[in-house]
mmCIF file of C-alpha atoms in Angstrom:
data_model
loop_
_atom_site.group_PDB
_atom_site.id
_atom_site.type_symbol
_atom_site.label_atom_id
_atom_site.label_comp_id
_atom_site.label_asym_id
_atom_site.label_seq_id
_atom_site.Cartn_x
_atom_site.Cartn_y
_atom_site.Cartn_z
ATOM 1 C CA GLU A 1 26.660 34.314 0.088
ATOM 2 C CA VAL A 2 22.943 34.519 -0.605
ATOM 3 C CA GLN A 3 21.128 36.639 1.974
ATOM 4 C CA LEU A 4 17.558 37.837 2.335
ATOM 5 C CA VAL A 5 17.326 40.465 5.067
ATOM 6 C CA GLN A 6 13.874 41.550 6.159
ATOM 7 C CA SER A 7 12.745 44.716 7.875
ATOM 8 C CA GLY A 8 12.096 44.699 11.599
ATOM 9 C CA ALA A 9 9.091 43.817 13.698
ATOM 10 C CA GLU A 10 6.092 46.126 13.547
ATOM 11 C CA VAL A 11 3.154 46.888 15.830
ATOM 12 C CA ARG A 12 0.146 48.513 14.191
ATOM 13 C CA LYS A 13 -3.499 49.216 14.875
ATOM 14 C CA PRO A 14 -6.337 47.727 12.820
ATOM 15 C CA GLY A 15 -7.005 49.804 9.713
ATOM 16 C CA GLU A 16 -3.455 51.115 9.397
ATOM 17 C CA PRO A 17 -1.337 50.559 6.284
ATOM 18 C CA LEU A 18 2.004 48.774 6.337
ATOM 19 C CA LYS A 19 4.814 47.873 3.950
ATOM 20 C CA ILE A 20 7.595 45.448 4.883
ATOM 21 C CA SER A 21 10.728 44.735 2.913
ATOM 22 C CA CYS A 22 13.119 41.978 1.943
ATOM 23 C CA LYS A 23 16.566 43.033 0.700
ATOM 24 C CA VAL A 24 18.431 40.468 -1.330
ATOM 25 C CA SER A 25 22.158 40.059 -1.896
ATOM 26 C CA GLY A 26 24.529 37.411 -3.179
ATOM 27 C CA TYR A 27 22.781 36.598 -6.452
ATOM 28 C CA SER A 28 21.077 38.295 -9.388
ATOM 29 C CA PHE A 29 17.834 39.596 -7.891
ATOM 30 C CA SER A 30 16.101 39.868 -11.253
ATOM 31 C CA THR A 31 16.429 36.207 -12.212
ATOM 32 C CA TYR A 32 14.763 34.338 -9.343
ATOM 33 C CA TRP A 33 11.228 34.429 -8.018
ATOM 34 C CA ILE A 34 10.690 35.822 -4.518
ATOM 35 C CA ALA A 35 7.781 34.450 -2.494
ATOM 36 C CA TRP A 36 6.103 35.623 0.681
ATOM 37 C CA VAL A 37 5.018 33.038 3.254
ATOM 38 C CA ARG A 38 2.885 33.643 6.336
ATOM 39 C CA GLN A 39 3.286 31.652 9.539
ATOM 40 C CA THR A 40 0.703 31.521 12.295
ATOM 41 C CA PRO A 41 0.193 29.080 15.172
ATOM 42 C CA GLY A 42 -3.223 28.147 13.869
ATOM 43 C CA LYS A 43 -2.668 27.748 10.128
ATOM 44 C CA GLY A 44 1.049 27.050 9.949
ATOM 45 C CA LEU A 45 2.983 28.032 6.825
ATOM 46 C CA GLU A 46 0.925 29.558 4.008
ATOM 47 C CA TRP A 47 2.197 30.634 0.606
ATOM 48 C CA MET A 48 0.863 34.108 -0.124
ATOM 49 C CA GLY A 49 2.245 35.024 -3.498
ATOM 50 C CA ILE A 50 5.288 35.462 -5.648
ATOM 51 C CA ILE A 51 7.036 38.028 -7.813
ATOM 52 C CA TYR A 52 9.606 37.762 -10.576
ATOM 53 C CA PRO A 53 11.633 40.956 -10.157
ATOM 54 C CA GLY A 54 12.899 40.831 -13.739
ATOM 55 C CA ASP A 55 9.529 41.820 -15.155
ATOM 56 C CA SER A 56 7.414 42.238 -11.986
ATOM 57 C CA ASP A 57 5.209 39.296 -12.955
ATOM 58 C CA THR A 58 3.210 38.741 -9.764
ATOM 59 C CA ARG A 59 0.882 35.934 -8.714
ATOM 60 C CA TYR A 60 -1.200 35.521 -5.596
ATOM 61 C CA SER A 61 -2.710 32.655 -3.708
ATOM 62 C CA PRO A 62 -6.520 32.913 -3.928
ATOM 63 C CA SER A 63 -6.535 33.231 -0.128
ATOM 64 C CA PHE A 64 -4.490 36.431 -0.255
ATOM 65 C CA LEU A 65 -5.585 37.994 -3.548
ATOM 66 C CA GLY A 66 -6.881 41.474 -2.828
ATOM 67 C CA GLN A 67 -5.620 41.348 0.761
ATOM 68 C CA VAL A 68 -1.974 42.222 0.130
ATOM 69 C CA THR A 69 0.216 43.682 -2.611
ATOM 70 C CA ILE A 70 3.600 42.283 -3.585
ATOM 71 C CA SER A 71 6.104 44.477 -5.398
ATOM 72 C CA ALA A 72 9.815 44.749 -6.098
ATOM 73 C CA ASP A 73 12.424 47.421 -6.837
ATOM 74 C CA LYS A 74 15.195 45.997 -9.004
ATOM 75 C CA SER A 75 17.402 49.061 -8.488
ATOM 76 C CA ILE A 76 17.844 48.203 -4.801
ATOM 77 C CA SER A 77 17.259 44.415 -4.961
ATOM 78 C CA THR A 78 14.321 44.635 -2.590
ATOM 79 C CA ALA A 79 10.931 42.971 -2.531
ATOM 80 C CA TYR A 80 7.948 44.296 -0.601
ATOM 81 C CA LEU A 81 4.737 43.090 0.960
ATOM 82 C CA GLN A 82 2.126 45.669 1.810
ATOM 83 C CA TRP A 83 -1.306 46.058 3.316
ATOM 84 C CA SER A 84 -3.635 49.003 2.799
ATOM 85 C CA SER A 85 -5.670 48.275 5.898
ATOM 86 C CA LEU A 86 -4.462 45.785 8.487
ATOM 87 C CA LYS A 87 -6.728 43.444 10.438
ATOM 88 C CA ALA A 88 -6.058 41.725 13.730
ATOM 89 C CA SER A 89 -6.000 38.449 11.789
ATOM 90 C CA ASP A 90 -2.906 39.676 9.908
ATOM 91 C CA THR A 91 -0.897 39.154 13.089
ATOM 92 C CA ALA A 92 1.775 36.653 12.062
ATOM 93 C CA ILE A 93 5.384 36.151 11.078
ATOM 94 C CA TYR A 94 6.010 36.886 7.419
ATOM 95 C CA TYR A 95 8.909 35.371 5.539
ATOM 96 C CA CYS A 96 10.318 36.175 2.146
ATOM 97 C CA ALA A 97 12.000 33.289 0.379
ATOM 98 C CA ARG A 98 13.688 32.634 -2.927
ATOM 99 C CA GLN A 99 11.565 30.216 -4.889
ATOM 100 C CA TRP A 100 12.771 28.035 -7.725
ATOM 101 C CA GLY A 101 10.038 28.710 -10.258
ATOM 102 C CA SER A 102 6.917 27.126 -8.819
ATOM 103 C CA THR A 103 8.804 24.613 -6.702
ATOM 104 C CA TRP A 104 10.733 24.797 -3.438
ATOM 105 C CA PHE A 105 12.215 27.609 -1.368
ATOM 106 C CA ASP A 106 15.975 27.454 -1.031
ATOM 107 C CA TYR A 107 16.802 30.649 0.858
ATOM 108 C CA TRP A 108 14.679 32.414 3.461
ATOM 109 C CA GLY A 109 14.684 35.760 5.185
ATOM 110 C CA GLN A 110 14.782 35.862 8.962
ATOM 111 C CA GLY A 111 11.095 36.734 9.208
ATOM 112 C CA THR A 112 9.184 39.871 10.187
ATOM 113 C CA LEU A 113 6.739 39.710 13.091
ATOM 114 C CA ILE A 114 3.658 41.818 12.504
ATOM 115 C CA THR A 115 1.363 42.466 15.463
ATOM 116 C CA VAL A 116 -1.977 44.139 14.802
ATOM 117 C CA SER A 117 -3.794 45.163 17.936
ATOM 118 C CA SER A 118 -5.963 48.011 19.117
ATOM 119 C CA GLU B 1 -6.680 21.417 -3.525
ATOM 120 C CA ILE B 2 -3.961 19.060 -2.344
ATOM 121 C CA VAL B 3 -3.864 18.586 1.421
ATOM 122 C CA MET B 4 -0.607 17.551 3.079
ATOM 123 C CA THR B 5 -0.880 15.535 6.288
ATOM 124 C CA GLN B 6 2.131 14.918 8.496
ATOM 125 C CA SER B 7 2.422 12.328 11.211
ATOM 126 C CA PRO B 8 3.014 12.070 14.011
ATOM 127 C CA ALA B 9 2.426 15.579 15.302
ATOM 128 C CA THR B 10 5.157 15.043 17.899
ATOM 129 C CA LEU B 11 7.947 12.481 17.889
ATOM 130 C CA SER B 12 9.986 11.847 21.036
ATOM 131 C CA VAL B 13 13.420 10.456 20.236
ATOM 132 C CA SER B 14 16.660 10.012 22.184
ATOM 133 C CA PRO B 15 19.870 11.533 20.814
ATOM 134 C CA GLY B 16 21.636 9.083 18.532
ATOM 135 C CA GLU B 17 18.433 7.265 17.622
ATOM 136 C CA ARG B 18 16.694 7.189 14.254
ATOM 137 C CA ALA B 19 13.672 9.365 13.532
ATOM 138 C CA THR B 20 11.148 8.589 10.829
ATOM 139 C CA LEU B 21 8.663 11.282 9.811
ATOM 140 C CA SER B 22 5.743 10.772 7.458
ATOM 141 C CA CYS B 23 4.016 13.075 4.994
ATOM 142 C CA ARG B 24 0.972 12.067 2.987
ATOM 143 C CA ALA B 25 -0.599 13.943 0.074
ATOM 144 C CA SER B 26 -4.337 13.803 -0.591
ATOM 145 C CA GLN B 27 -3.579 12.962 -4.225
ATOM 146 C CA SER B 28 -0.524 11.979 -6.191
ATOM 147 C CA ILE B 29 2.189 14.619 -6.388
ATOM 148 C CA SER B 30 4.808 12.465 -8.133
ATOM 149 C CA SER B 31 8.130 13.419 -6.497
ATOM 150 C CA ASN B 32 7.263 17.101 -6.186
ATOM 151 C CA LEU B 33 7.931 17.323 -2.465
ATOM 152 C CA ALA B 34 10.318 19.290 -0.286
ATOM 153 C CA TRP B 35 11.209 18.998 3.396
ATOM 154 C CA TYR B 36 12.201 21.850 5.703
ATOM 155 C CA GLN B 37 13.576 22.109 9.225
ATOM 156 C CA GLN B 38 12.579 24.966 11.508
ATOM 157 C CA SER B 39 14.446 25.499 14.769
ATOM 158 C CA PRO B 40 12.954 27.769 17.453
ATOM 159 C CA GLY B 41 13.026 31.424 16.448
ATOM 160 C CA GLN B 42 14.491 30.614 13.040
ATOM 161 C CA ALA B 43 13.233 30.591 9.492
ATOM 162 C CA PRO B 44 12.612 27.248 7.791
ATOM 163 C CA ARG B 45 15.646 25.678 6.150
ATOM 164 C CA LEU B 46 15.454 23.568 3.006
ATOM 165 C CA LEU B 47 16.586 19.989 3.611
ATOM 166 C CA ILE B 48 15.286 17.969 0.684
ATOM 167 C CA SER B 49 13.775 18.682 -2.731
ATOM 168 C CA GLY B 50 12.464 16.302 -5.364
ATOM 169 C CA ALA B 51 11.468 14.001 -2.465
ATOM 170 C CA SER B 52 15.009 12.666 -2.051
ATOM 171 C CA THR B 53 17.679 15.206 -3.124
ATOM 172 C CA ARG B 54 19.525 16.790 -0.229
ATOM 173 C CA ALA B 55 20.029 20.536 -0.447
ATOM 174 C CA THR B 56 23.496 22.020 -0.401
ATOM 175 C CA GLY B 57 25.236 21.552 2.935
ATOM 176 C CA ILE B 58 22.657 19.190 4.424
ATOM 177 C CA PRO B 59 24.276 16.290 6.310
ATOM 178 C CA ALA B 60 23.957 12.774 4.951
ATOM 179 C CA ARG B 61 22.036 11.661 8.064
ATOM 180 C CA PHE B 62 18.980 13.310 6.489
ATOM 181 C CA SER B 63 17.336 11.275 3.761
ATOM 182 C CA GLY B 64 14.030 11.496 1.951
ATOM 183 C CA SER B 65 12.065 8.848 0.127
ATOM 184 C CA GLY B 66 8.700 8.189 -1.453
ATOM 185 C CA SER B 67 6.642 9.193 -4.446
ATOM 186 C CA GLY B 68 2.998 9.536 -5.325
ATOM 187 C CA THR B 69 1.186 10.134 -2.047
ATOM 188 C CA ASP B 70 3.464 8.773 0.685
ATOM 189 C CA PHE B 71 6.781 10.278 1.698
ATOM 190 C CA THR B 72 9.271 9.776 4.503
ATOM 191 C CA LEU B 73 12.015 11.881 6.019
ATOM 192 C CA THR B 74 14.537 9.862 7.976
ATOM 193 C CA ILE B 75 17.157 11.246 10.322
ATOM 194 C CA SER B 76 19.535 8.359 10.881
ATOM 195 C CA SER B 77 21.155 9.425 14.161
ATOM 196 C CA LEU B 78 19.670 12.442 15.883
ATOM 197 C CA GLN B 79 22.042 15.188 16.924
ATOM 198 C CA SER B 80 21.150 17.916 19.415
ATOM 199 C CA GLU B 81 20.662 20.463 16.643
ATOM 200 C CA ASP B 82 18.102 18.228 14.914
ATOM 201 C CA PHE B 83 15.427 18.716 17.560
ATOM 202 C CA ALA B 84 13.113 21.038 15.672
ATOM 203 C CA ILE B 85 9.900 21.118 13.657
ATOM 204 C CA TYR B 86 9.883 19.537 10.215
ATOM 205 C CA TYR B 87 7.543 20.510 7.395
ATOM 206 C CA CYS B 88 6.801 18.926 4.058
ATOM 207 C CA GLN B 89 5.681 21.035 1.083
ATOM 208 C CA GLN B 90 4.145 19.962 -2.192
ATOM 209 C CA TYR B 91 4.800 21.839 -5.406
ATOM 210 C CA ASP B 92 2.940 19.628 -7.836
ATOM 211 C CA ASP B 93 -0.160 21.778 -7.660
ATOM 212 C CA TRP B 94 -0.606 25.519 -7.392
ATOM 213 C CA PRO B 95 -0.441 27.150 -4.897
ATOM 214 C CA PRO B 96 2.286 25.261 -3.079
ATOM 215 C CA ARG B 97 1.124 23.963 0.289
ATOM 216 C CA PHE B 98 2.809 22.882 3.486
ATOM 217 C CA GLY B 99 1.978 20.181 5.961
ATOM 218 C CA GLN B 100 1.245 21.107 9.555
ATOM 219 C CA GLY B 101 4.621 19.926 10.782
ATOM 220 C CA THR B 102 6.118 17.253 13.004
ATOM 221 C CA LYS B 103 7.901 18.348 16.139
ATOM 222 C CA VAL B 104 10.896 16.191 16.993
ATOM 223 C CA GLU B 105 11.589 16.480 20.695
ATOM 224 C CA ILE B 106 14.126 15.010 23.060
ATOM 225 C CA LYS B 107 12.933 11.861 24.784
#
C-alpha cells in the first residue's frame, strides 16, 4: 500500500526556521517525483515545487523559488520542505504528493498545518 | 499562465441526484486535466486524469469529459460521502495549476 506520512502540526514565530517531512512507503521512492502543495483559504491549492529523489533534480514554482527548499533523503525514503525564515503568510496546510512526471498527483500525504504567529 | 475557473462555486444537490461541475481553462489544455475530491479535514483524492480516465478504485458514478478549454465532472447519483469540494488541475502548462474548487453541499 502506497503511503505518504507527513510530520505533525507546527507553531512557530516569524523569522524562525522550520523543516517538515514526508515519509514514503509502498513503492520505490527513487523513481517517482514528489511534489509539495500549499493550501490556504485565500489562494486555494498551489503547487510549490517538485523533487525526483533518484537524482535530487528539483524544480520550483516561480512563486516559491527562493522562499523554500525542497530536499530528499533516499536512505530513509523521506522528502522535506524547509524554510530559513518563516513569515506569517506561510501559515497554511502543506501537502506532499506523488506526482506522475509533470502531470497529476495520485497519492497524497495527510497534510501538515503550519501556523506562524508572534 | 493558464487560469482555471470552476463553476459554480457551490452546488446544492439532494442525495441520489446528478451533479454537474464545470472547469474552464483560459487557453487550450488538450485533455491534460485532472479532478480531485477533498472531504473536510482530508487531503485531496485523485478522481480523474486525462480528463476522463477514472483513477484506481474510483466508483463508476464519477465521470469526466471535455477537451480543449471546457471540462465537466459528473456525479451520476450523489451518495453521502460525495458531499465535498472538487478541484480541477491542469498539467498542460508548467507549473500545474488548480481551480478554486466547487463545493457540493446537501440540498
